[in-house]
PDB file of C-alpha atoms in Angstrom:
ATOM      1  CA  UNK A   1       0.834  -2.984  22.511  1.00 92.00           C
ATOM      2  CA  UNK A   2       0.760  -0.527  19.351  1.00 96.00           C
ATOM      3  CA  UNK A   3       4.408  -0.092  17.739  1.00 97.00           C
ATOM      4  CA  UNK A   4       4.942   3.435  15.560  1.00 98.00           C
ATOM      5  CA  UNK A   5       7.868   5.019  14.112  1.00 98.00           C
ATOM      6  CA  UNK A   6       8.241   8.797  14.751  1.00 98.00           C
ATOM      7  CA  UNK A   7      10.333   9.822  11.434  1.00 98.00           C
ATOM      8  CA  UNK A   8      12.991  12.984  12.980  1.00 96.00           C
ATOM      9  CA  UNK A   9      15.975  12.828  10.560  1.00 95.00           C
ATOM     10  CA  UNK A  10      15.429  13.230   6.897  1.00 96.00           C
ATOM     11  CA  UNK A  11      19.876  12.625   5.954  1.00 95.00           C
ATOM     12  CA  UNK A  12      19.732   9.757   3.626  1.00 95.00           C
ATOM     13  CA  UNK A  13      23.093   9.809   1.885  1.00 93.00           C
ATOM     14  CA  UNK A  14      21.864  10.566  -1.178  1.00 91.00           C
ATOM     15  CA  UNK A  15      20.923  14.101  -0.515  1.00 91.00           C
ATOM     16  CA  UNK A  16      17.285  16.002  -1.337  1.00 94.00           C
ATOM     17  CA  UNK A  17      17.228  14.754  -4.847  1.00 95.00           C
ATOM     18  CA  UNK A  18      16.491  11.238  -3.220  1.00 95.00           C
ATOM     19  CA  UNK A  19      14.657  12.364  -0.228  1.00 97.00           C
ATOM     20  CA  UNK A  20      11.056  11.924  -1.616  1.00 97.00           C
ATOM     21  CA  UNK A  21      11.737   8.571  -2.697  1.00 97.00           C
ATOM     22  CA  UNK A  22      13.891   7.339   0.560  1.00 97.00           C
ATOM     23  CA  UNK A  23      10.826   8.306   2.603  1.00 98.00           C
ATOM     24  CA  UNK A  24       8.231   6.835   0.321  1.00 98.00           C
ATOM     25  CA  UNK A  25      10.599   3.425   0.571  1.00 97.00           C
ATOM     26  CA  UNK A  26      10.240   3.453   4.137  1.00 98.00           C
ATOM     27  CA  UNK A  27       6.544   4.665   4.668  1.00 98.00           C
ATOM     28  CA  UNK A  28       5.706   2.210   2.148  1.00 97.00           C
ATOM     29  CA  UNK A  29       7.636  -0.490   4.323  1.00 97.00           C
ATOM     30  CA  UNK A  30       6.023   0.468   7.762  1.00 97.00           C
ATOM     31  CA  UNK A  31       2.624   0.471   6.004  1.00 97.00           C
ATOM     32  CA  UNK A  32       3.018  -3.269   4.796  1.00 96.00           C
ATOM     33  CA  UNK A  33       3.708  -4.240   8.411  1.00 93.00           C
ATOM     34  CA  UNK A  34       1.737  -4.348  11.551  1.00 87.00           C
ATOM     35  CA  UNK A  35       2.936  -0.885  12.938  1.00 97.00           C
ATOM     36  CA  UNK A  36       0.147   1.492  13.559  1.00 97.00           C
ATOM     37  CA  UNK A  37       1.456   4.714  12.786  1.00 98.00           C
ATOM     38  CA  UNK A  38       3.642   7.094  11.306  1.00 98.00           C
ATOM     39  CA  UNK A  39       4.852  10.150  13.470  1.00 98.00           C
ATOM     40  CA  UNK A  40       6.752  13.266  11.861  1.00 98.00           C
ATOM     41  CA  UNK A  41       8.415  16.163  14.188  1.00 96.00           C
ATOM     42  CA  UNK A  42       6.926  19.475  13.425  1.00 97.00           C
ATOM     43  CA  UNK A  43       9.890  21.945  13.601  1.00 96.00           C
ATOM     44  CA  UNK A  44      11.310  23.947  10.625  1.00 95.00           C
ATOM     45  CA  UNK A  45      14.532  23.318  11.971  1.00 94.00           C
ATOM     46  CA  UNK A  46      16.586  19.819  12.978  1.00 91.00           C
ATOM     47  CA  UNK A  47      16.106  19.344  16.534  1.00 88.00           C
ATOM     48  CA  UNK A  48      17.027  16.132  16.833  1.00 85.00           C
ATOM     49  CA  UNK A  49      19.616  16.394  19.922  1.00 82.00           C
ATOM     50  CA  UNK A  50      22.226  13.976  17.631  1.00 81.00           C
ATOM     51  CA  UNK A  51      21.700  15.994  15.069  1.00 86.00           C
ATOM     52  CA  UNK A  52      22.652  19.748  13.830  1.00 85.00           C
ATOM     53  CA  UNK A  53      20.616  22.713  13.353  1.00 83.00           C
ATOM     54  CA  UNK A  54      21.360  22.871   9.824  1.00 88.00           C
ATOM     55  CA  UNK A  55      20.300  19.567   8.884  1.00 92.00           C
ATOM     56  CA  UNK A  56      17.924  18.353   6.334  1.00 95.00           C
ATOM     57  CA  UNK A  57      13.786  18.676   8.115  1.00 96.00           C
ATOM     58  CA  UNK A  58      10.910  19.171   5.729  1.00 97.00           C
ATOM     59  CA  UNK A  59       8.071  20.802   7.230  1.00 98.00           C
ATOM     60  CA  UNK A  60       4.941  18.913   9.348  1.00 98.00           C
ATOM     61  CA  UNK A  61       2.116  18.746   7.488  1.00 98.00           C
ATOM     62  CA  UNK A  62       3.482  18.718   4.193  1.00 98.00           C
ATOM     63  CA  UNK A  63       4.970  15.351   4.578  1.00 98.00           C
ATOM     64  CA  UNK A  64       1.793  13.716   6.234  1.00 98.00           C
ATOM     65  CA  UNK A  65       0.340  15.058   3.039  1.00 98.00           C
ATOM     66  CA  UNK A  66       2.893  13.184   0.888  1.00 98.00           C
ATOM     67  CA  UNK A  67       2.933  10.098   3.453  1.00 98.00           C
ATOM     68  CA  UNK A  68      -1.169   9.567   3.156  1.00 98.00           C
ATOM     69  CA  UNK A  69      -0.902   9.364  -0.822  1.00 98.00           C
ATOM     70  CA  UNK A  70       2.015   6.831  -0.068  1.00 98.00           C
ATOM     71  CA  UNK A  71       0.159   4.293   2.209  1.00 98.00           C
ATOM     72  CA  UNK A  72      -3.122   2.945   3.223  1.00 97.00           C
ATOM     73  CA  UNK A  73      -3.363   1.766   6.679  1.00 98.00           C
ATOM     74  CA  UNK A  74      -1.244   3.649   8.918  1.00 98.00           C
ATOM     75  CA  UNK A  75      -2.397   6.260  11.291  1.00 98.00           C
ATOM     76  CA  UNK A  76      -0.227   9.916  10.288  1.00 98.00           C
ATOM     77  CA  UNK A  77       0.287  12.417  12.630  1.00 98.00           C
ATOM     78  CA  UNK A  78       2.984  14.726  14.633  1.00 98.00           C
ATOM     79  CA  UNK A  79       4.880  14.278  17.226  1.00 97.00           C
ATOM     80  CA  UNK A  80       4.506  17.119  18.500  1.00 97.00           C
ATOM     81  CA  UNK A  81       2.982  20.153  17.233  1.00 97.00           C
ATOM     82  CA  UNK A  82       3.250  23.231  19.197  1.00 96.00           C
ATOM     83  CA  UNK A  83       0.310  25.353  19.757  1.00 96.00           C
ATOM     84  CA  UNK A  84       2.188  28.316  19.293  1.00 95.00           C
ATOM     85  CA  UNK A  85       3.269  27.469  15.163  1.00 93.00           C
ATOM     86  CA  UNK A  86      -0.123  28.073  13.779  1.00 96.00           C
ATOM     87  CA  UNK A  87      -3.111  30.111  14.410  1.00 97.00           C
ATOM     88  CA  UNK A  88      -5.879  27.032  16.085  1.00 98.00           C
ATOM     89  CA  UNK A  89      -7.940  27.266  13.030  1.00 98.00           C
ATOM     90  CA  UNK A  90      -5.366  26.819  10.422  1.00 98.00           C
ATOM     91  CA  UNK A  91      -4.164  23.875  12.847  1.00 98.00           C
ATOM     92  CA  UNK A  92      -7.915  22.146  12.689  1.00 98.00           C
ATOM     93  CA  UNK A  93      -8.377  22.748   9.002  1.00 98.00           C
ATOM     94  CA  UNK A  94      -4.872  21.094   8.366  1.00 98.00           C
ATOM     95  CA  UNK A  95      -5.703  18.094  10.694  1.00 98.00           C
ATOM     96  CA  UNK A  96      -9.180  17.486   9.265  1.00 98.00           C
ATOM     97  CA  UNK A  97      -8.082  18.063   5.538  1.00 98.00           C
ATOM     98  CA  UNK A  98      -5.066  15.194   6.589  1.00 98.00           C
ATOM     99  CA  UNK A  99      -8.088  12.786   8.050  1.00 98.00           C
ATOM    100  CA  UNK A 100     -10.623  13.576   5.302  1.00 98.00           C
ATOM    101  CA  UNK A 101      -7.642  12.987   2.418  1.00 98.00           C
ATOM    102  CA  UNK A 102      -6.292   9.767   4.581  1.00 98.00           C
ATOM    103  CA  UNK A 103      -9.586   7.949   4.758  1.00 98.00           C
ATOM    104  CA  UNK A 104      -9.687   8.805   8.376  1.00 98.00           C
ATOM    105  CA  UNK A 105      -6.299   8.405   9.590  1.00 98.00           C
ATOM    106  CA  UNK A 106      -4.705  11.540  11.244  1.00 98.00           C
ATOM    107  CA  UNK A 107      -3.904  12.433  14.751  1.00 98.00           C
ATOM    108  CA  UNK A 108      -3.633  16.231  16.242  1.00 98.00           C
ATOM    109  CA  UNK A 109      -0.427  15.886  18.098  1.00 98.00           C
ATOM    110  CA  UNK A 110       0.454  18.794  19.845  1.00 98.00           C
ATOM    111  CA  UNK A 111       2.209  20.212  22.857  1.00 98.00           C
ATOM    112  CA  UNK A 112       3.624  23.976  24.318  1.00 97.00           C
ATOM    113  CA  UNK A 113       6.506  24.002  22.152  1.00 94.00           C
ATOM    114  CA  UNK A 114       9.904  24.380  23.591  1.00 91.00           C
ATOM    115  CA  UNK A 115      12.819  24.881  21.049  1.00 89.00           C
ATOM    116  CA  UNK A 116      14.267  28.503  21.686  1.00 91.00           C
ATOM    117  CA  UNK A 117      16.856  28.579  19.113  1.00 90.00           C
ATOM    118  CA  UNK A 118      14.862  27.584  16.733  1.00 93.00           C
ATOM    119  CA  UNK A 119      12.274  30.317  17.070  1.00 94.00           C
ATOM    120  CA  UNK A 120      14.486  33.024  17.670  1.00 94.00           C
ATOM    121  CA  UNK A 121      16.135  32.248  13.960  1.00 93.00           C
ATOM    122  CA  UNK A 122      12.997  31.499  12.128  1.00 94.00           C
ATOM    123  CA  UNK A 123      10.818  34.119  13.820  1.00 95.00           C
ATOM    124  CA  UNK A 124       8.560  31.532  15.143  1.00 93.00           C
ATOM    125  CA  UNK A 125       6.483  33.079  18.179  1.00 92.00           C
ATOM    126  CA  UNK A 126       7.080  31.076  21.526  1.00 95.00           C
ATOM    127  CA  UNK A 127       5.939  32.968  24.245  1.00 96.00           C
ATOM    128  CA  UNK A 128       6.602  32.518  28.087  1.00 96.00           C
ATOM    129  CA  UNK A 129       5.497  28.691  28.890  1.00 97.00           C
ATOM    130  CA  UNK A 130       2.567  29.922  31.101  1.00 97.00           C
ATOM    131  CA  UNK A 131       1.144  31.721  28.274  1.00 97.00           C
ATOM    132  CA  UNK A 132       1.731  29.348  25.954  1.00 98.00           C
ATOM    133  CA  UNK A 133      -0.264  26.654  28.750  1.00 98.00           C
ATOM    134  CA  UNK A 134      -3.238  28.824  27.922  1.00 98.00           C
ATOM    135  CA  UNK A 135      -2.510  29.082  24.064  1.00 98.00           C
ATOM    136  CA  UNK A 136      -2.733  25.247  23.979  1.00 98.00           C
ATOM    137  CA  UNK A 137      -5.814  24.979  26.169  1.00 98.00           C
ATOM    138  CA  UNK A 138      -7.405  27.364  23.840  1.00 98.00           C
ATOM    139  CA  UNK A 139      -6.662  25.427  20.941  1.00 98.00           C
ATOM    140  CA  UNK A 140      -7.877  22.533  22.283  1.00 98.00           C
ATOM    141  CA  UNK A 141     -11.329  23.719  22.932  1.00 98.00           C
ATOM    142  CA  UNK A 142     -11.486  25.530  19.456  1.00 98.00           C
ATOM    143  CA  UNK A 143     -10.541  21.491  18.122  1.00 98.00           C
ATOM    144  CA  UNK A 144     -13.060  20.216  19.749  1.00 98.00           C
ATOM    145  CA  UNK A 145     -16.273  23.312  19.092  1.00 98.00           C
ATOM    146  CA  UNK A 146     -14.799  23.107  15.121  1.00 98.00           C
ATOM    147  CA  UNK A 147     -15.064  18.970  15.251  1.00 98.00           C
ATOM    148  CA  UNK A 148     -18.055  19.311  16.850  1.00 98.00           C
ATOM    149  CA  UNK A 149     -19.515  21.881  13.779  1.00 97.00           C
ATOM    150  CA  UNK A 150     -20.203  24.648  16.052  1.00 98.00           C
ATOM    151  CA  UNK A 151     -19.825  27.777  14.238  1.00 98.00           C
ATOM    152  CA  UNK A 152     -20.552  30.733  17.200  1.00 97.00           C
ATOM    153  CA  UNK A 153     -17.826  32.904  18.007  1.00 98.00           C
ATOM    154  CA  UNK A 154     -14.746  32.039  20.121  1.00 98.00           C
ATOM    155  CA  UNK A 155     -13.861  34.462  22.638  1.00 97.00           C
ATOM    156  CA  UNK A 156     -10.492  33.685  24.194  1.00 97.00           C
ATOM    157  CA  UNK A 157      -7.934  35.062  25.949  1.00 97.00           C
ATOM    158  CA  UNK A 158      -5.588  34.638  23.263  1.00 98.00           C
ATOM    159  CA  UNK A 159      -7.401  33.912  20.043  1.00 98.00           C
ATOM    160  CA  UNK A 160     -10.738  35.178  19.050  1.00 98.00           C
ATOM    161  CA  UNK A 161     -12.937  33.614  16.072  1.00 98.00           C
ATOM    162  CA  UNK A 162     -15.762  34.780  14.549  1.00 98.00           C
ATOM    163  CA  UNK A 163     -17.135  31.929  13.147  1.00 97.00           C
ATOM    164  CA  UNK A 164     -14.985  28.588  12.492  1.00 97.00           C
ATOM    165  CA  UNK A 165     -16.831  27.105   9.828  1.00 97.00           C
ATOM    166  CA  UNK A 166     -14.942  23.332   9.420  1.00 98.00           C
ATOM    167  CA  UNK A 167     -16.155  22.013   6.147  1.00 98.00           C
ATOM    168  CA  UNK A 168     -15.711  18.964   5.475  1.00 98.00           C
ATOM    169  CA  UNK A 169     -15.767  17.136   8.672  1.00 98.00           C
ATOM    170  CA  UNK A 170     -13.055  14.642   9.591  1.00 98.00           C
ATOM    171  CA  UNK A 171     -13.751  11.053   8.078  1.00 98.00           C
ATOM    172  CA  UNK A 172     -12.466   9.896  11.998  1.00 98.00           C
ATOM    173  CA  UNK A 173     -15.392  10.597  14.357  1.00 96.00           C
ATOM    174  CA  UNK A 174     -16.442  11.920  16.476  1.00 96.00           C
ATOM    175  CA  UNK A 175     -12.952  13.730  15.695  1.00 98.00           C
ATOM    176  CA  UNK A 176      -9.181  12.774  15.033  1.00 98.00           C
ATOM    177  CA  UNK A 177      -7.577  11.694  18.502  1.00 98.00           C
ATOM    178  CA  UNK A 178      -6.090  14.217  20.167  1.00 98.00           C
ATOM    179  CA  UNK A 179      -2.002  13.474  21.761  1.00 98.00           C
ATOM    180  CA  UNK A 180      -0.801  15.547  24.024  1.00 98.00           C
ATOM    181  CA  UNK A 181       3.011  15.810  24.430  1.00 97.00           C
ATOM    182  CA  UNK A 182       4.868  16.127  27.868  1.00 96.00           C
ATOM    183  CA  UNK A 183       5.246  14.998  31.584  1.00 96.00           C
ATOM    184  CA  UNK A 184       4.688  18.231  33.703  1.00 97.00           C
ATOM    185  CA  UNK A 185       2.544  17.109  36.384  1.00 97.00           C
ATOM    186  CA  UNK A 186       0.389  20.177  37.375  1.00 97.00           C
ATOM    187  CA  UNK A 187      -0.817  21.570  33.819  1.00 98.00           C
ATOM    188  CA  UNK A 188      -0.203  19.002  31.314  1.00 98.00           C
ATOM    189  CA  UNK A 189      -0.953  15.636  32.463  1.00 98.00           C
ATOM    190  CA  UNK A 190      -4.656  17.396  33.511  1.00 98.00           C
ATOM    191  CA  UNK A 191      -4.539  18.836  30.017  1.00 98.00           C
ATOM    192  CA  UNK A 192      -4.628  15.707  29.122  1.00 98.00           C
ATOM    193  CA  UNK A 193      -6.987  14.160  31.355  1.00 98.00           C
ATOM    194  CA  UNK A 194      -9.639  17.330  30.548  1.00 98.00           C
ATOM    195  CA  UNK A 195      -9.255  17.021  26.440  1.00 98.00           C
ATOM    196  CA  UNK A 196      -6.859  13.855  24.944  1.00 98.00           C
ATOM    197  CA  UNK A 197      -7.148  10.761  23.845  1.00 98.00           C
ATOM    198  CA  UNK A 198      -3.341   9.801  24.187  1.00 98.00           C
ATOM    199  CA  UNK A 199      -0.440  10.702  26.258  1.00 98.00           C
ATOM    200  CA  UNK A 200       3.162  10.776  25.582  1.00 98.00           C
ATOM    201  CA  UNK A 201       5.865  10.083  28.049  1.00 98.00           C
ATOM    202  CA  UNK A 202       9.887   9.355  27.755  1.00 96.00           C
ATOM    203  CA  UNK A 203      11.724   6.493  28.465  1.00 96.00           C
ATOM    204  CA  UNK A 204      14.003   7.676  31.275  1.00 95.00           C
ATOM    205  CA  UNK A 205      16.187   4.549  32.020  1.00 93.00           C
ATOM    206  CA  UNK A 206      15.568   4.229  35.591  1.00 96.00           C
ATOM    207  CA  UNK A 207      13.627   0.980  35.940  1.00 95.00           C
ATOM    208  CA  UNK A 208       9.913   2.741  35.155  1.00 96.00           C
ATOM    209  CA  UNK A 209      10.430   4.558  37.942  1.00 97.00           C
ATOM    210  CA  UNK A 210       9.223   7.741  36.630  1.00 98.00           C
ATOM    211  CA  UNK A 211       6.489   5.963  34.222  1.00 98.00           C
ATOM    212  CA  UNK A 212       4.881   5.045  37.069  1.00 98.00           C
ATOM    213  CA  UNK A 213       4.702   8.040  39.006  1.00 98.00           C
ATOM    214  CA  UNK A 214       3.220  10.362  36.252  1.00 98.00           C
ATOM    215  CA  UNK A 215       0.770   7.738  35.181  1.00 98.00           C
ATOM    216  CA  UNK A 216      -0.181   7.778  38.590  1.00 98.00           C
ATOM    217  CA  UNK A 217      -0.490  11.762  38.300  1.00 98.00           C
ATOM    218  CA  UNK A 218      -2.453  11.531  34.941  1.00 98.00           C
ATOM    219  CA  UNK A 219      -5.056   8.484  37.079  1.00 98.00           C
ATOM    220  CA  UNK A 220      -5.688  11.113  39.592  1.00 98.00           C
ATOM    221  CA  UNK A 221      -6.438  14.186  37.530  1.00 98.00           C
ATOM    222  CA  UNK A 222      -8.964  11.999  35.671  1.00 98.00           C
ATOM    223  CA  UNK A 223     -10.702  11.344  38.700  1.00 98.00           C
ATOM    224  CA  UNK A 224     -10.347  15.116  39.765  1.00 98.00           C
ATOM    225  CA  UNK A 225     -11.985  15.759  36.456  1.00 98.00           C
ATOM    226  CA  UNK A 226     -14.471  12.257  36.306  1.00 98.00           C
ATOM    227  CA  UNK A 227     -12.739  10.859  33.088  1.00 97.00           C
ATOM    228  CA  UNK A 228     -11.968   7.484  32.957  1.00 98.00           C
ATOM    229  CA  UNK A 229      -8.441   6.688  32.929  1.00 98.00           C
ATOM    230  CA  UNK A 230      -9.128   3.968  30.372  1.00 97.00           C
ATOM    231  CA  UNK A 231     -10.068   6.427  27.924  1.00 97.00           C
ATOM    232  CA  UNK A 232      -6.704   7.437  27.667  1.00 98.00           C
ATOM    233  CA  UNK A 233      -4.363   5.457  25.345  1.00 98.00           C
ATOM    234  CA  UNK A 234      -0.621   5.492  27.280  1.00 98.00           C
ATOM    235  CA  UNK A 235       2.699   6.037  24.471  1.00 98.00           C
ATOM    236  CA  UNK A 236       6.384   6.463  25.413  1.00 98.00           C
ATOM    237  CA  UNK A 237       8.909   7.507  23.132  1.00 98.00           C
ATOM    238  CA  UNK A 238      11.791   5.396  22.906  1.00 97.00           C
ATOM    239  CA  UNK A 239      14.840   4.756  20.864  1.00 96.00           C
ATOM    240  CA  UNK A 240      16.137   1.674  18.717  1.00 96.00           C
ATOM    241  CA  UNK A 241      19.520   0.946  18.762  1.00 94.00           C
ATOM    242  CA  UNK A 242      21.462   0.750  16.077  1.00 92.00           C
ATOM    243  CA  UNK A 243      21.884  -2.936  16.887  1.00 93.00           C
ATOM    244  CA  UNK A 244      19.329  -4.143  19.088  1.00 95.00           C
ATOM    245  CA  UNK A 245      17.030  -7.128  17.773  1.00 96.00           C
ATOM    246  CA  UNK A 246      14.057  -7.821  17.401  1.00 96.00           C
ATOM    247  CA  UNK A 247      14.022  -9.440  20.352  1.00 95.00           C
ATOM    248  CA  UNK A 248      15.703  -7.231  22.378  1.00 96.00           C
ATOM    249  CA  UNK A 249      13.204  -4.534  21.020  1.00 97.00           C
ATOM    250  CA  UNK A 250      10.009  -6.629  21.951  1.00 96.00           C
ATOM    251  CA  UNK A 251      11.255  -7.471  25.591  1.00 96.00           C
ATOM    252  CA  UNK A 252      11.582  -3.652  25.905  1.00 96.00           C
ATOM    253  CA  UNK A 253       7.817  -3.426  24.797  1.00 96.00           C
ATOM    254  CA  UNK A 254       6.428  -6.306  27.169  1.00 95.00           C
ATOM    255  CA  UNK A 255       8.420  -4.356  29.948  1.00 96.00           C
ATOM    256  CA  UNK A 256       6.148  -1.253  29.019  1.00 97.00           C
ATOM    257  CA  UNK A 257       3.668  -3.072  29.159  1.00 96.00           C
ATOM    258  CA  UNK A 258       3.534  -3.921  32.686  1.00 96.00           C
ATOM    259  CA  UNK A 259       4.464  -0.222  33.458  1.00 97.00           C
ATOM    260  CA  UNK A 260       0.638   0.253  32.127  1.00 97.00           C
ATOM    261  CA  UNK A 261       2.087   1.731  28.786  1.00 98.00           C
ATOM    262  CA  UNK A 262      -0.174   0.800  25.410  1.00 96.00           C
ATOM    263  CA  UNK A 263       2.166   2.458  22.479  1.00 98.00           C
ATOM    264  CA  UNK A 264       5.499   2.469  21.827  1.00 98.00           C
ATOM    265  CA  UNK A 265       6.712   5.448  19.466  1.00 98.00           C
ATOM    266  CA  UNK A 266      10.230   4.778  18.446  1.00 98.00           C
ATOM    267  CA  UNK A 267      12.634   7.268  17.089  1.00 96.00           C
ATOM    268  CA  UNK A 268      16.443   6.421  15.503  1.00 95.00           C
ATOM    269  CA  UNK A 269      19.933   7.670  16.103  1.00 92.00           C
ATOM    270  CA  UNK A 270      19.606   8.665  12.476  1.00 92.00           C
ATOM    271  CA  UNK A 271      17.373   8.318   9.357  1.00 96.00           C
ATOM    272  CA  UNK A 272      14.956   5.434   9.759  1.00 97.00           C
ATOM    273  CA  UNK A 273      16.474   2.089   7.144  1.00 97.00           C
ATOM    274  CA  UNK A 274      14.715  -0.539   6.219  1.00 96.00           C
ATOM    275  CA  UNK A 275      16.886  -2.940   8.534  1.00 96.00           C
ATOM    276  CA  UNK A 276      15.028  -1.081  11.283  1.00 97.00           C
ATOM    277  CA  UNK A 277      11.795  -0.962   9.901  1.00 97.00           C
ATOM    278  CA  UNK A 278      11.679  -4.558   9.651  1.00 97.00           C
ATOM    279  CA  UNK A 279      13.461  -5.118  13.012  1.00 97.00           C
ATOM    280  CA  UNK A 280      10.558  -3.531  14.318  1.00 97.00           C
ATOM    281  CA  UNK A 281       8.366  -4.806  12.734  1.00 96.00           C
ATOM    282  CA  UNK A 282       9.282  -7.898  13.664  1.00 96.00           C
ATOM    283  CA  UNK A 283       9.473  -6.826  17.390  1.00 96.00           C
ATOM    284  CA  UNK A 284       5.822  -5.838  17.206  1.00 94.00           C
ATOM    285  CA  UNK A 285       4.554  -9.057  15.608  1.00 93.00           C
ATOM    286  CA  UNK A 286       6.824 -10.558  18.333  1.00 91.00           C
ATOM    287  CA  UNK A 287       5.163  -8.519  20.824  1.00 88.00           C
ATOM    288  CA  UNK A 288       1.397  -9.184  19.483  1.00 84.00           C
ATOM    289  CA  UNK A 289       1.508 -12.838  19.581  1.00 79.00           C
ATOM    290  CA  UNK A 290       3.180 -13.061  23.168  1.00 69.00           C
TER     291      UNK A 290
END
């Protein structure tokens, strides 16, 4: 069972002139540890539901930038991107320069996108979901031609390329894994058996109830499409108390286990401490040597 942090609220009490070095405290901490990676939300805007709108969030790939040159082992990536924020090959090229600059450690997270309010005030496109389905499948395959080095045109419905030269290559081969955000049933969980390498589901408290059922979606749209269901490594998101233990935290993570889940992703009520960095740390080690 893989541990990460996802880091969503960037308030540490001493305001922006102690942001950089808040983050770098707790990057630093999670690095030293045994969790595998580091998440960051990609919005421009605080979307954190316990949060407000006009709270502090730095923007995606920036930070990962700052976060590799702060650690060594980690793996850095979002949680989620959506396809919508940037054109596909600006999204590669910032993905591959993360891997190449990280020694190999980025992800491409990335989902449909879904925050309204905060495209309407930002002027962010976000386009009815079934177009922005076929914006994300589009992107995917113009990941993997680009990882791949194949330089012919693109001709899609939505994006066209004339020749997506990717230079260098990602140190990660034979390309960065690929997470795909989101539960629908009918278009994403085949999304993600057709072109992932990781899935990422909720923790709805109702006993694994719904776990269950959509890994059981995503097992039979790989063997619609002939991909083994192996291949695809299984995350939730889930939240840390304020007070939960370590062992509280690690019985939570044996209990996804048996669901069938391999990664835990864990987000905080607020900015992440390093109480809870350790506390999960601890939970993983826990969790490891079960």
């Amino acid at each position: 069972m893989r541990v990460s942090i996802n880091i969503t609220r960037y308030s540490w009490p001493d305001g922006p002139e102690r942001l950089g070095a808040e983050l770098e405290r707790i990057v630093r901490l999670a690095d030293q540890t045994g969790l595998d990676t580091v998440w960051v939300s990609d919005h421009l805007l605080q979307a954190d539901p316990t949060s407000t709108l006009d709270a502090e969030m730095l923007e995606a790939y920036t930070t990962l930038g700052f976060l590799a040159a702060h650690t060594r082992r980690v793996r850095l990536g979002t949680m989620v991107t959506a396809a919508t924020f940037r054109p596909p090959a600006l999204l590669v090229k910032a993905v591959t320069t993360l891997d190449v600059l990280s020694g190999g450690r980025a992800w491409l997270g990335i989902g449909t996108g879904h925050h309204q309010g905060e495209a309407d005030a930002m002027g962010l496109p976000l386009p009815p979901l079934p177009e922005r389905f076929e914006r994300l499948e589009e992107t995917l395959r113009i990941a993997a031609r680009m990882w791949a080095n194949d330089t012919s045109p693109f001709e899609g419905r939505h994006f066209r390329l004339g020749g997506p030269v990717n230079s260098p290559q990602p140190l990660r081969r034979p390309h960065p894994p690929v997470l795909i955000g989101g539960m629908g049933e009918q278009k994403t969980l085949r999304l993600v058996a057709l072109h992932a390498d990781a899935c990422n589901l909720f923790d709805i408290p109702d006993g694994g109830r719904t776990i269950r059922h959509k890994l059981g979606v995503l097992a039979r749209h790989c063997e619609d499409v002939g991909r083994p269901y192996g291949e695809i490594e299984k995350t939730v998101s889930a939240r840390l108390g304020e007070t939960e233990s370590a062992d509280g935290f690690a019985e939570r993570c044996a209990a996804f286990a048996e669901l069938g889940l391999d990664h835990v992703v864990v987000i905080t009520n607020g900015p992440w401490t390093e109480d809870a960095v350790a506390r999960l740390a601890e939970a993983a080690d826990r969790v490891r040597t079960a």
